[in-house]
GROMACS .gro file of N, CA, C and O in nm:
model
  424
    1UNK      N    1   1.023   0.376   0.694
    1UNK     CA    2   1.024   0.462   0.578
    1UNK      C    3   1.163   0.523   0.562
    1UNK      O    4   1.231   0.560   0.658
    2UNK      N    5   1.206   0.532   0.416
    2UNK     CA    6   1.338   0.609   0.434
    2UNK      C    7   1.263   0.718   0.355
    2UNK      O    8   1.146   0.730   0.319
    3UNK      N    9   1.423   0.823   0.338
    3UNK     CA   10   1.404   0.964   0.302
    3UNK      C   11   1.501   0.895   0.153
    3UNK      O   12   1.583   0.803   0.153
    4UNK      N   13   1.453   0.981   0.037
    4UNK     CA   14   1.545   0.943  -0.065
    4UNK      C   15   1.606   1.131  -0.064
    4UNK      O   16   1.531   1.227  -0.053
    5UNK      N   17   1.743   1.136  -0.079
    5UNK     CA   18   1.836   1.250  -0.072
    5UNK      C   19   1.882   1.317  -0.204
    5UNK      O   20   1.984   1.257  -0.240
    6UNK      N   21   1.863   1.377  -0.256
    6UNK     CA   22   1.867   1.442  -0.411
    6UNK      C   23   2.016   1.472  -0.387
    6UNK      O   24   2.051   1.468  -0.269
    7UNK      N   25   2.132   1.511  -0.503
    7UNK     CA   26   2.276   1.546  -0.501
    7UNK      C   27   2.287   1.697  -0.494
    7UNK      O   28   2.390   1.751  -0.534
    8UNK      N   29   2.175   1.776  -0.438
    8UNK     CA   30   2.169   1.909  -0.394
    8UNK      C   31   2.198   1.910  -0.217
    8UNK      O   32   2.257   1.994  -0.148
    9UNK      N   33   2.126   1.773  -0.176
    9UNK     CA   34   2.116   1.793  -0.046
    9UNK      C   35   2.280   1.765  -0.035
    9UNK      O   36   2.348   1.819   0.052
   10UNK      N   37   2.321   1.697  -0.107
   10UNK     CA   38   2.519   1.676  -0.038
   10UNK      C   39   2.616   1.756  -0.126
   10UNK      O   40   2.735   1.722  -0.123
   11UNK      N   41   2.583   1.849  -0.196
   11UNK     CA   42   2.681   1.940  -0.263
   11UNK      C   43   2.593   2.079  -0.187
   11UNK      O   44   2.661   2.167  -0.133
   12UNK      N   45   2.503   2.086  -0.186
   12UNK     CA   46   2.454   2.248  -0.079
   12UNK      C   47   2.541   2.178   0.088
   12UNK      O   48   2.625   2.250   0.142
   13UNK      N   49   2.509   2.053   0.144
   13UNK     CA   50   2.596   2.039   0.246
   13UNK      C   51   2.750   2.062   0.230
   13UNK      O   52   2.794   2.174   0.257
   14UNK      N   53   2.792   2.013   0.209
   14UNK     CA   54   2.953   2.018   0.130
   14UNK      C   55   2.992   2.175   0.142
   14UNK      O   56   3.079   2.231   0.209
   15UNK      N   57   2.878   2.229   0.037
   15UNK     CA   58   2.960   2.398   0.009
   15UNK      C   59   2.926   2.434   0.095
   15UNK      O   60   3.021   2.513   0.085
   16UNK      N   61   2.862   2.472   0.220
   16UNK     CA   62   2.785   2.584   0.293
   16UNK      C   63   2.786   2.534   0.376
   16UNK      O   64   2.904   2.505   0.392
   17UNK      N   65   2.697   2.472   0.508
   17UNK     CA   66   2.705   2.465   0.612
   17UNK      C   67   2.787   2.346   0.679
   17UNK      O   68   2.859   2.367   0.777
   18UNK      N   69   2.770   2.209   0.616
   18UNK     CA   70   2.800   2.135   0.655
   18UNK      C   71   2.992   2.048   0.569
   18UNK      O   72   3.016   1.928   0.566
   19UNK      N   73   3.049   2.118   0.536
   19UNK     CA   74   3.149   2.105   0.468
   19UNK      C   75   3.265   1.970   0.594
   19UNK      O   76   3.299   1.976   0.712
   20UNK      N   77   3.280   1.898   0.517
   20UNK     CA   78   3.365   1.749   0.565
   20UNK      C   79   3.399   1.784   0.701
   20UNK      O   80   3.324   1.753   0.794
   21UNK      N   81   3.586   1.892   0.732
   21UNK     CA   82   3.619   1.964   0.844
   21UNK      C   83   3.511   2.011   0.909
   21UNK      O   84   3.487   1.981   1.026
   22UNK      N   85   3.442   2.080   0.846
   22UNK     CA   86   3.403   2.193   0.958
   22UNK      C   87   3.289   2.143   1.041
   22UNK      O   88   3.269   2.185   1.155
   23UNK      N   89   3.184   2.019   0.959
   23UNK     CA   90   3.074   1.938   1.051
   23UNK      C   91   3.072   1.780   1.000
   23UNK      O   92   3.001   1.727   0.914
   24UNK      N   93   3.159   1.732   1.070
   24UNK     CA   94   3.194   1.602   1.051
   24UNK      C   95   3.071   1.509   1.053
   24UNK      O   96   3.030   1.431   0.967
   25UNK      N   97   3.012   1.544   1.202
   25UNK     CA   98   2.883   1.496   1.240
   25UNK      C   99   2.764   1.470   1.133
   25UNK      O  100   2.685   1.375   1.136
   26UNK      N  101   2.769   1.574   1.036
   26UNK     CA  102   2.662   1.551   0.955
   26UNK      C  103   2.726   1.449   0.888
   26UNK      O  104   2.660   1.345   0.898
   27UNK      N  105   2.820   1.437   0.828
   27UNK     CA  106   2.830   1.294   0.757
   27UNK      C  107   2.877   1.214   0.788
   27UNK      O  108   2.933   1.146   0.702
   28UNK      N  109   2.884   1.167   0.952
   28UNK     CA  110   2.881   1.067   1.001
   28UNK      C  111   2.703   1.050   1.052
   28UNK      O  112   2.656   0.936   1.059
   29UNK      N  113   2.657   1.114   1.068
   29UNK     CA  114   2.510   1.119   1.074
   29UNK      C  115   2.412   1.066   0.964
   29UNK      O  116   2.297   1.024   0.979
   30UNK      N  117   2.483   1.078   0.856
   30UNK     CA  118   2.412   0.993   0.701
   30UNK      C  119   2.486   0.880   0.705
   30UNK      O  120   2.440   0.801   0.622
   31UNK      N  121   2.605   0.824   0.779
   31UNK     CA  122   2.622   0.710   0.720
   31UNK      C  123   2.551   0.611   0.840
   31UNK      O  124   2.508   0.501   0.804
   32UNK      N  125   2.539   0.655   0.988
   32UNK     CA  126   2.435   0.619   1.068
   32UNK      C  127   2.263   0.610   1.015
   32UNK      O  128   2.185   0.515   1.020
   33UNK      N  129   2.248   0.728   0.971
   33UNK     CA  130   2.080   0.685   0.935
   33UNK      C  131   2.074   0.593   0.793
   33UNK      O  132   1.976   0.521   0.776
   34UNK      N  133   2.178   0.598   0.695
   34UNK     CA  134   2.190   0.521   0.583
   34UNK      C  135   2.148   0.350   0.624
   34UNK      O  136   2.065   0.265   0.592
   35UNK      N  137   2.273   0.368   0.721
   35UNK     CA  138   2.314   0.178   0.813
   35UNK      C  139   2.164   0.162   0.884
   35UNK      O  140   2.112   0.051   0.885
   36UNK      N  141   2.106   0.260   0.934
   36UNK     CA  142   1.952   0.242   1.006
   36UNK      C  143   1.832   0.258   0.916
   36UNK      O  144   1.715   0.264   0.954
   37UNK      N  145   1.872   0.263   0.803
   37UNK     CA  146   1.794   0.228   0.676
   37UNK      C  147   1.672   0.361   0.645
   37UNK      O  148   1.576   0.341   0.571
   38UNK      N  149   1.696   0.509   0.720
   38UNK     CA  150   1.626   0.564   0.709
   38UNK      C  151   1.660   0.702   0.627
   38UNK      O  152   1.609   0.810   0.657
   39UNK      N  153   1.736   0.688   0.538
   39UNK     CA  154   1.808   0.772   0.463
   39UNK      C  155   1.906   0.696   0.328
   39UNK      O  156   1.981   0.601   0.348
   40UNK      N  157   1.889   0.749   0.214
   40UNK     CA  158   1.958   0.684   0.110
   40UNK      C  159   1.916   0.785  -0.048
   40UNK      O  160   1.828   0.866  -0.078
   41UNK      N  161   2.050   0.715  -0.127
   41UNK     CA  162   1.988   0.787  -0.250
   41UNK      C  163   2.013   0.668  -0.368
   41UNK      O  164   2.034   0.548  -0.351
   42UNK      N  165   2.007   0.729  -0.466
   42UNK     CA  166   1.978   0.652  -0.601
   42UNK      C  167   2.096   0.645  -0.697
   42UNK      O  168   2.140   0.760  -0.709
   43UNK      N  169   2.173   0.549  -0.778
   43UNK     CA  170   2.250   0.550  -0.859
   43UNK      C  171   2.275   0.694  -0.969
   43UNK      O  172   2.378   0.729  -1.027
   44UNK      N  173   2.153   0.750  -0.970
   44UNK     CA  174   2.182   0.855  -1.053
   44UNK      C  175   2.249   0.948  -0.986
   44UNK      O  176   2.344   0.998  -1.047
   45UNK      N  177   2.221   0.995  -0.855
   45UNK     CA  178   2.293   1.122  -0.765
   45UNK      C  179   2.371   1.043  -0.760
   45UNK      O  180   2.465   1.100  -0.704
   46UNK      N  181   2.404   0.923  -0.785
   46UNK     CA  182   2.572   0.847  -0.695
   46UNK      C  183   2.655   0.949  -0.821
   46UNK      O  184   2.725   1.043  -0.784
   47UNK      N  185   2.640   0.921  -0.957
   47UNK     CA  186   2.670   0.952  -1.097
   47UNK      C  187   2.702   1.095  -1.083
   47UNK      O  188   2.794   1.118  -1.161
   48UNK      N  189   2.672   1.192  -1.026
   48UNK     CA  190   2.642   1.325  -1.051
   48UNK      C  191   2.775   1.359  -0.986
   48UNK      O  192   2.871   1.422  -1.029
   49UNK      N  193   2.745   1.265  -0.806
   49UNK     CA  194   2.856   1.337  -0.752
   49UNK      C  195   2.950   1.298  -0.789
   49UNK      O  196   3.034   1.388  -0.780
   50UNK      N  197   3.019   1.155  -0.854
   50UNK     CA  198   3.182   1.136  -0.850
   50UNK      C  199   3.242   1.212  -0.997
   50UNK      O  200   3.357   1.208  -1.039
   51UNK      N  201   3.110   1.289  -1.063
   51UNK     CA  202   3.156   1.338  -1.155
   51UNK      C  203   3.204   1.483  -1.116
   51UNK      O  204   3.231   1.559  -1.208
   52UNK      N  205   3.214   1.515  -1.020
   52UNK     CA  206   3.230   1.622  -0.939
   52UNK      C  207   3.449   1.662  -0.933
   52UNK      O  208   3.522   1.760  -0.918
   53UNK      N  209   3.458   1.558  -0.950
   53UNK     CA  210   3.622   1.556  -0.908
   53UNK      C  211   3.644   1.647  -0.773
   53UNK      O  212   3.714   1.748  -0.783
   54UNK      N  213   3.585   1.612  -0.648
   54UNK     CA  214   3.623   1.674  -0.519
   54UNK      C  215   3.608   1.573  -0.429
   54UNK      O  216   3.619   1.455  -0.462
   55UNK      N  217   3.580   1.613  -0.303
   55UNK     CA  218   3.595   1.556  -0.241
   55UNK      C  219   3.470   1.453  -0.162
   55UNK      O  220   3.472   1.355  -0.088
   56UNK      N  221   3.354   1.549  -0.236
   56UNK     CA  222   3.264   1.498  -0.224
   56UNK      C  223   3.209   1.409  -0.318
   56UNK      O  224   3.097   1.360  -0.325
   57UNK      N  225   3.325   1.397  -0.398
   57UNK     CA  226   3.298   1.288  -0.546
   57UNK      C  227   3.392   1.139  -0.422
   57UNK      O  228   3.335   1.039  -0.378
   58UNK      N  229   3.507   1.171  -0.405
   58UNK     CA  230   3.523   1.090  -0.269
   58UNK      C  231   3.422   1.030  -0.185
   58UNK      O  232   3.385   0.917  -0.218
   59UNK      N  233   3.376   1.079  -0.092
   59UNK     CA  234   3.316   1.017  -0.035
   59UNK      C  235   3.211   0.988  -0.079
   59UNK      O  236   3.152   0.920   0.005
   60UNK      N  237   3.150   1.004  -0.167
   60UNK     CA  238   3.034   0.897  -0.263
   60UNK      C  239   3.100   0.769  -0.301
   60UNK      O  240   3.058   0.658  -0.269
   61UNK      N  241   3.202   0.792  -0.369
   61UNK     CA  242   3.288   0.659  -0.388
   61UNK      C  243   3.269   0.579  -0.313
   61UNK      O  244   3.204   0.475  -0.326
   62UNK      N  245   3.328   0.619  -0.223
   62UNK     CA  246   3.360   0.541  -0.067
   62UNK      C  247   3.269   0.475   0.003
   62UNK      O  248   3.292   0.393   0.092
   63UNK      N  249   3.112   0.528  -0.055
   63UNK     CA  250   2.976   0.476   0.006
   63UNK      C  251   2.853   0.440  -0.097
   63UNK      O  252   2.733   0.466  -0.091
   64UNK      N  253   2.930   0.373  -0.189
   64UNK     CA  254   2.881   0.291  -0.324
   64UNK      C  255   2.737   0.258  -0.277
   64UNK      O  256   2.634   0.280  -0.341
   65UNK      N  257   2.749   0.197  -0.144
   65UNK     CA  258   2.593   0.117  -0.117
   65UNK      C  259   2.463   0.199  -0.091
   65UNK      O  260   2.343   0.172  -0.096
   66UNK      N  261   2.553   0.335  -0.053
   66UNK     CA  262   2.453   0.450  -0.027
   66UNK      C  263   2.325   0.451  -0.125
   66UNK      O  264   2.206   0.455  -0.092
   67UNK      N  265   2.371   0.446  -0.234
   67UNK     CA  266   2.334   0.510  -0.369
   67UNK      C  267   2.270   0.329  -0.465
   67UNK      O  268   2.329   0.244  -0.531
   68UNK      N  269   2.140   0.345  -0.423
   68UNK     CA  270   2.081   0.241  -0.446
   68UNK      C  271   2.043   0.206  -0.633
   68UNK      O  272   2.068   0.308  -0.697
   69UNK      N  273   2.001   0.111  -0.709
   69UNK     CA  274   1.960   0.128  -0.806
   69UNK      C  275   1.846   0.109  -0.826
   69UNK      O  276   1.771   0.061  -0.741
   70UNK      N  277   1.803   0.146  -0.961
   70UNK     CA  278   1.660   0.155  -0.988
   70UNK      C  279   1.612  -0.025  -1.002
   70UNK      O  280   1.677  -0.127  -1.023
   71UNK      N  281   1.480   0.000  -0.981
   71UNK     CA  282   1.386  -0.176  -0.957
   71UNK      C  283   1.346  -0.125  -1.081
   71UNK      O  284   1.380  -0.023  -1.140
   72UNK      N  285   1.259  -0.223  -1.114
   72UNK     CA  286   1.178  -0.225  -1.238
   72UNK      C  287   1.047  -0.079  -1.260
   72UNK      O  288   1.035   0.011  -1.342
   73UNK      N  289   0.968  -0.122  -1.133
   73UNK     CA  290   0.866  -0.029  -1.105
   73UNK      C  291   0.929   0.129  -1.102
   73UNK      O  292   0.878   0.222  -1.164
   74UNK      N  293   1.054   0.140  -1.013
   74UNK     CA  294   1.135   0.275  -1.058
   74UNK      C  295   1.106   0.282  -1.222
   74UNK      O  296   1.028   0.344  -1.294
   75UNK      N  297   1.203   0.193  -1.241
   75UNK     CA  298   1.205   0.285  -1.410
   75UNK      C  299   1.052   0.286  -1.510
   75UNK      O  300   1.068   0.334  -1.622
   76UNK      N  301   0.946   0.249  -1.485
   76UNK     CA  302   0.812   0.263  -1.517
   76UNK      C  303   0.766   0.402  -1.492
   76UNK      O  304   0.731   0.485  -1.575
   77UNK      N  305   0.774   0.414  -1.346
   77UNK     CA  306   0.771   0.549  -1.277
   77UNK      C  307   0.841   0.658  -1.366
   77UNK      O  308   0.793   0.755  -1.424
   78UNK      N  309   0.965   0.615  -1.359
   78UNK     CA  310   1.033   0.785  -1.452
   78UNK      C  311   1.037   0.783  -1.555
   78UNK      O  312   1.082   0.889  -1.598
   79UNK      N  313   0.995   0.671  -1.677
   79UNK     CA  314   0.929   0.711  -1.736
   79UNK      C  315   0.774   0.825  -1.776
   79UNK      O  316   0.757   0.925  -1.846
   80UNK      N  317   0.691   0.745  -1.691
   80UNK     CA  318   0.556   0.833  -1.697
   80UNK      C  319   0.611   0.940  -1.580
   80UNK      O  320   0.509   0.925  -1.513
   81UNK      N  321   0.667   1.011  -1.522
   81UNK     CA  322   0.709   1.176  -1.495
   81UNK      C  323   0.742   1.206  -1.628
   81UNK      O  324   0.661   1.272  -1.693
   82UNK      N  325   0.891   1.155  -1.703
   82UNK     CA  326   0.919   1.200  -1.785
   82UNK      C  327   0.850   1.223  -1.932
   82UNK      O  328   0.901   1.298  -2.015
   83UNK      N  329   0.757   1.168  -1.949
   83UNK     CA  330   0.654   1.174  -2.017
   83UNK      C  331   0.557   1.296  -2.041
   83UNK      O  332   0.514   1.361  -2.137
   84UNK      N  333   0.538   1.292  -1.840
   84UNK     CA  334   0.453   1.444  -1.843
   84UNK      C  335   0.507   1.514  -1.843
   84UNK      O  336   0.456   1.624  -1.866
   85UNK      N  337   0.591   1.507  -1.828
   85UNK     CA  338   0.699   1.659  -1.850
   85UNK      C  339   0.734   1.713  -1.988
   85UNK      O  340   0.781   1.822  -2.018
   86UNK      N  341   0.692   1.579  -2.087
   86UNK     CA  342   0.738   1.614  -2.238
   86UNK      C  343   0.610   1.663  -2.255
   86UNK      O  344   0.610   1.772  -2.312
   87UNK      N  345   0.452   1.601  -2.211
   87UNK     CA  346   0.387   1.658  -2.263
   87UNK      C  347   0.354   1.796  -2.247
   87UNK      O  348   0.298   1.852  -2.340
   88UNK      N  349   0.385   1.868  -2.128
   88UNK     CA  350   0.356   2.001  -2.050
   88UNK      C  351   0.397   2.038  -2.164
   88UNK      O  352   0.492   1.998  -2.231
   89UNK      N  353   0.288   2.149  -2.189
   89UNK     CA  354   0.367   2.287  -2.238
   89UNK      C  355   0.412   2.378  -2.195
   89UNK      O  356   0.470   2.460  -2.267
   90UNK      N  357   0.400   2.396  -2.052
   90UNK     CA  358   0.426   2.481  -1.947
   90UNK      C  359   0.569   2.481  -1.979
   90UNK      O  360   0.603   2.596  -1.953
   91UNK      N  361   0.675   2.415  -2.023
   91UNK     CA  362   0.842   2.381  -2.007
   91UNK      C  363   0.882   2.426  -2.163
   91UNK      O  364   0.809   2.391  -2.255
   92UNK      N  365   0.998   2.502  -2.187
   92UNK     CA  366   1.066   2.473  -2.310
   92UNK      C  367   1.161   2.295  -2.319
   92UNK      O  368   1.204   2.220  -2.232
   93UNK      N  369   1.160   2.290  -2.459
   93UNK     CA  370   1.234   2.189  -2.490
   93UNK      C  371   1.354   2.185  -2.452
   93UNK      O  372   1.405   2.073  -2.442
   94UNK      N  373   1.424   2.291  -2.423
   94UNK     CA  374   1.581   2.253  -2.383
   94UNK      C  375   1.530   2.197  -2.186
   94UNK      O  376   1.580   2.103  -2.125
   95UNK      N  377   1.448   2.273  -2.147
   95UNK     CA  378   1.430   2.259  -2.030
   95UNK      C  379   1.363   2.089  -2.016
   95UNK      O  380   1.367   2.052  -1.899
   96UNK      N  381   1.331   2.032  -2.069
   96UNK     CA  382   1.238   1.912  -2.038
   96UNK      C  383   1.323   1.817  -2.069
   96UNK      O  384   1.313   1.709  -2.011
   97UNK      N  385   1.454   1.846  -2.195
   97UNK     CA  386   1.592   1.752  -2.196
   97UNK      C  387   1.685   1.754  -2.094
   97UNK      O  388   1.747   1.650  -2.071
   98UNK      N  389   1.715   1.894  -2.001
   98UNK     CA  390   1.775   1.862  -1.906
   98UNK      C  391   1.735   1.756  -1.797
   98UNK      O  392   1.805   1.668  -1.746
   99UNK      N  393   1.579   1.793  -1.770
   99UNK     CA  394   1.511   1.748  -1.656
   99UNK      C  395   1.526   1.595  -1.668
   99UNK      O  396   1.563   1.537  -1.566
  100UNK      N  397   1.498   1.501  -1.810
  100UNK     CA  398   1.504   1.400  -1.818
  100UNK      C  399   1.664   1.348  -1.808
  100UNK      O  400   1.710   1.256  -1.740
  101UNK      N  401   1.710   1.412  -1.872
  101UNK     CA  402   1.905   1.398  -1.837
  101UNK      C  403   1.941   1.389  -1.694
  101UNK      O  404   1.987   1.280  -1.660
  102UNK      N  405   1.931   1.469  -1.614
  102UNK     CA  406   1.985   1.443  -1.497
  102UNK      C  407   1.907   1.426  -1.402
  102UNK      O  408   1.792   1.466  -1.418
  103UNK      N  409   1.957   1.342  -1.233
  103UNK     CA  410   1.885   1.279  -1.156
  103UNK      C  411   1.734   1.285  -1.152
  103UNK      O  412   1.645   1.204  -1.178
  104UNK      N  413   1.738   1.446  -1.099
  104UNK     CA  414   1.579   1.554  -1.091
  104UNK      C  415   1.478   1.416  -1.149
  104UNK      O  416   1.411   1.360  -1.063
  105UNK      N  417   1.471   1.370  -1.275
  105UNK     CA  418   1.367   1.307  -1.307
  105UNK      C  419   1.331   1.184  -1.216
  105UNK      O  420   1.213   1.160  -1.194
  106UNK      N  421   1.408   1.123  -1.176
  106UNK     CA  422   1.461   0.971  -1.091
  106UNK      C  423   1.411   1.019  -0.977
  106UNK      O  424   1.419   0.953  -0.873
   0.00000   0.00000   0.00000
């Protein structure tokens, strides 16, 4: 089983605890569990971070394979989330265009 990694888990790492210098280990630790197939993310967080212009837009670059793309059955899937999310009324409309806009939905 892998873990799929949202672009919160590597920009909250980055800013706060685990920043490049200061805990190397952790991201040599994702590119170990990545290579052991038990950790990975999705073309959309790949998108998020190199739009970042830092350094952590870098090393996304650098680990293209990390950042897998969607199969068919994916995009079926985020469709029908994104669907229910249009139908909720629980959400405003600006809120249910972000959600479908960026990764979060994927």
């Amino acid at each position: 089983m892998a873990y799929l990694l949202d672009a919160n888990v590597f920009i909250t790492a980055k800013n706060n605890h685990y920043g490049f210098e200061f805990c190397p280990a952790f991201w040599d630790w994702l590119d170990a569990a990545n290579a052991a197939g038990t950790v990975r993310s999705i073309e959309r967080v790949y998108d998020e971070l190199i739009d970042r212009g830092d350094d952590l837009s870098d090393w996304a670059r650098a680990r293209r394979a990390f950042f897998e793309p969607l199969a068919a059955a994916d995009v079926r899937a985020v469709a029908e989330v994104n669907r229910w999310a249009n139908d909720s009324p629980d959400y405003d409309p600006a809120a249910k265009a972000e959600f479908a806009d960026v990764a979060d939905s994927f």
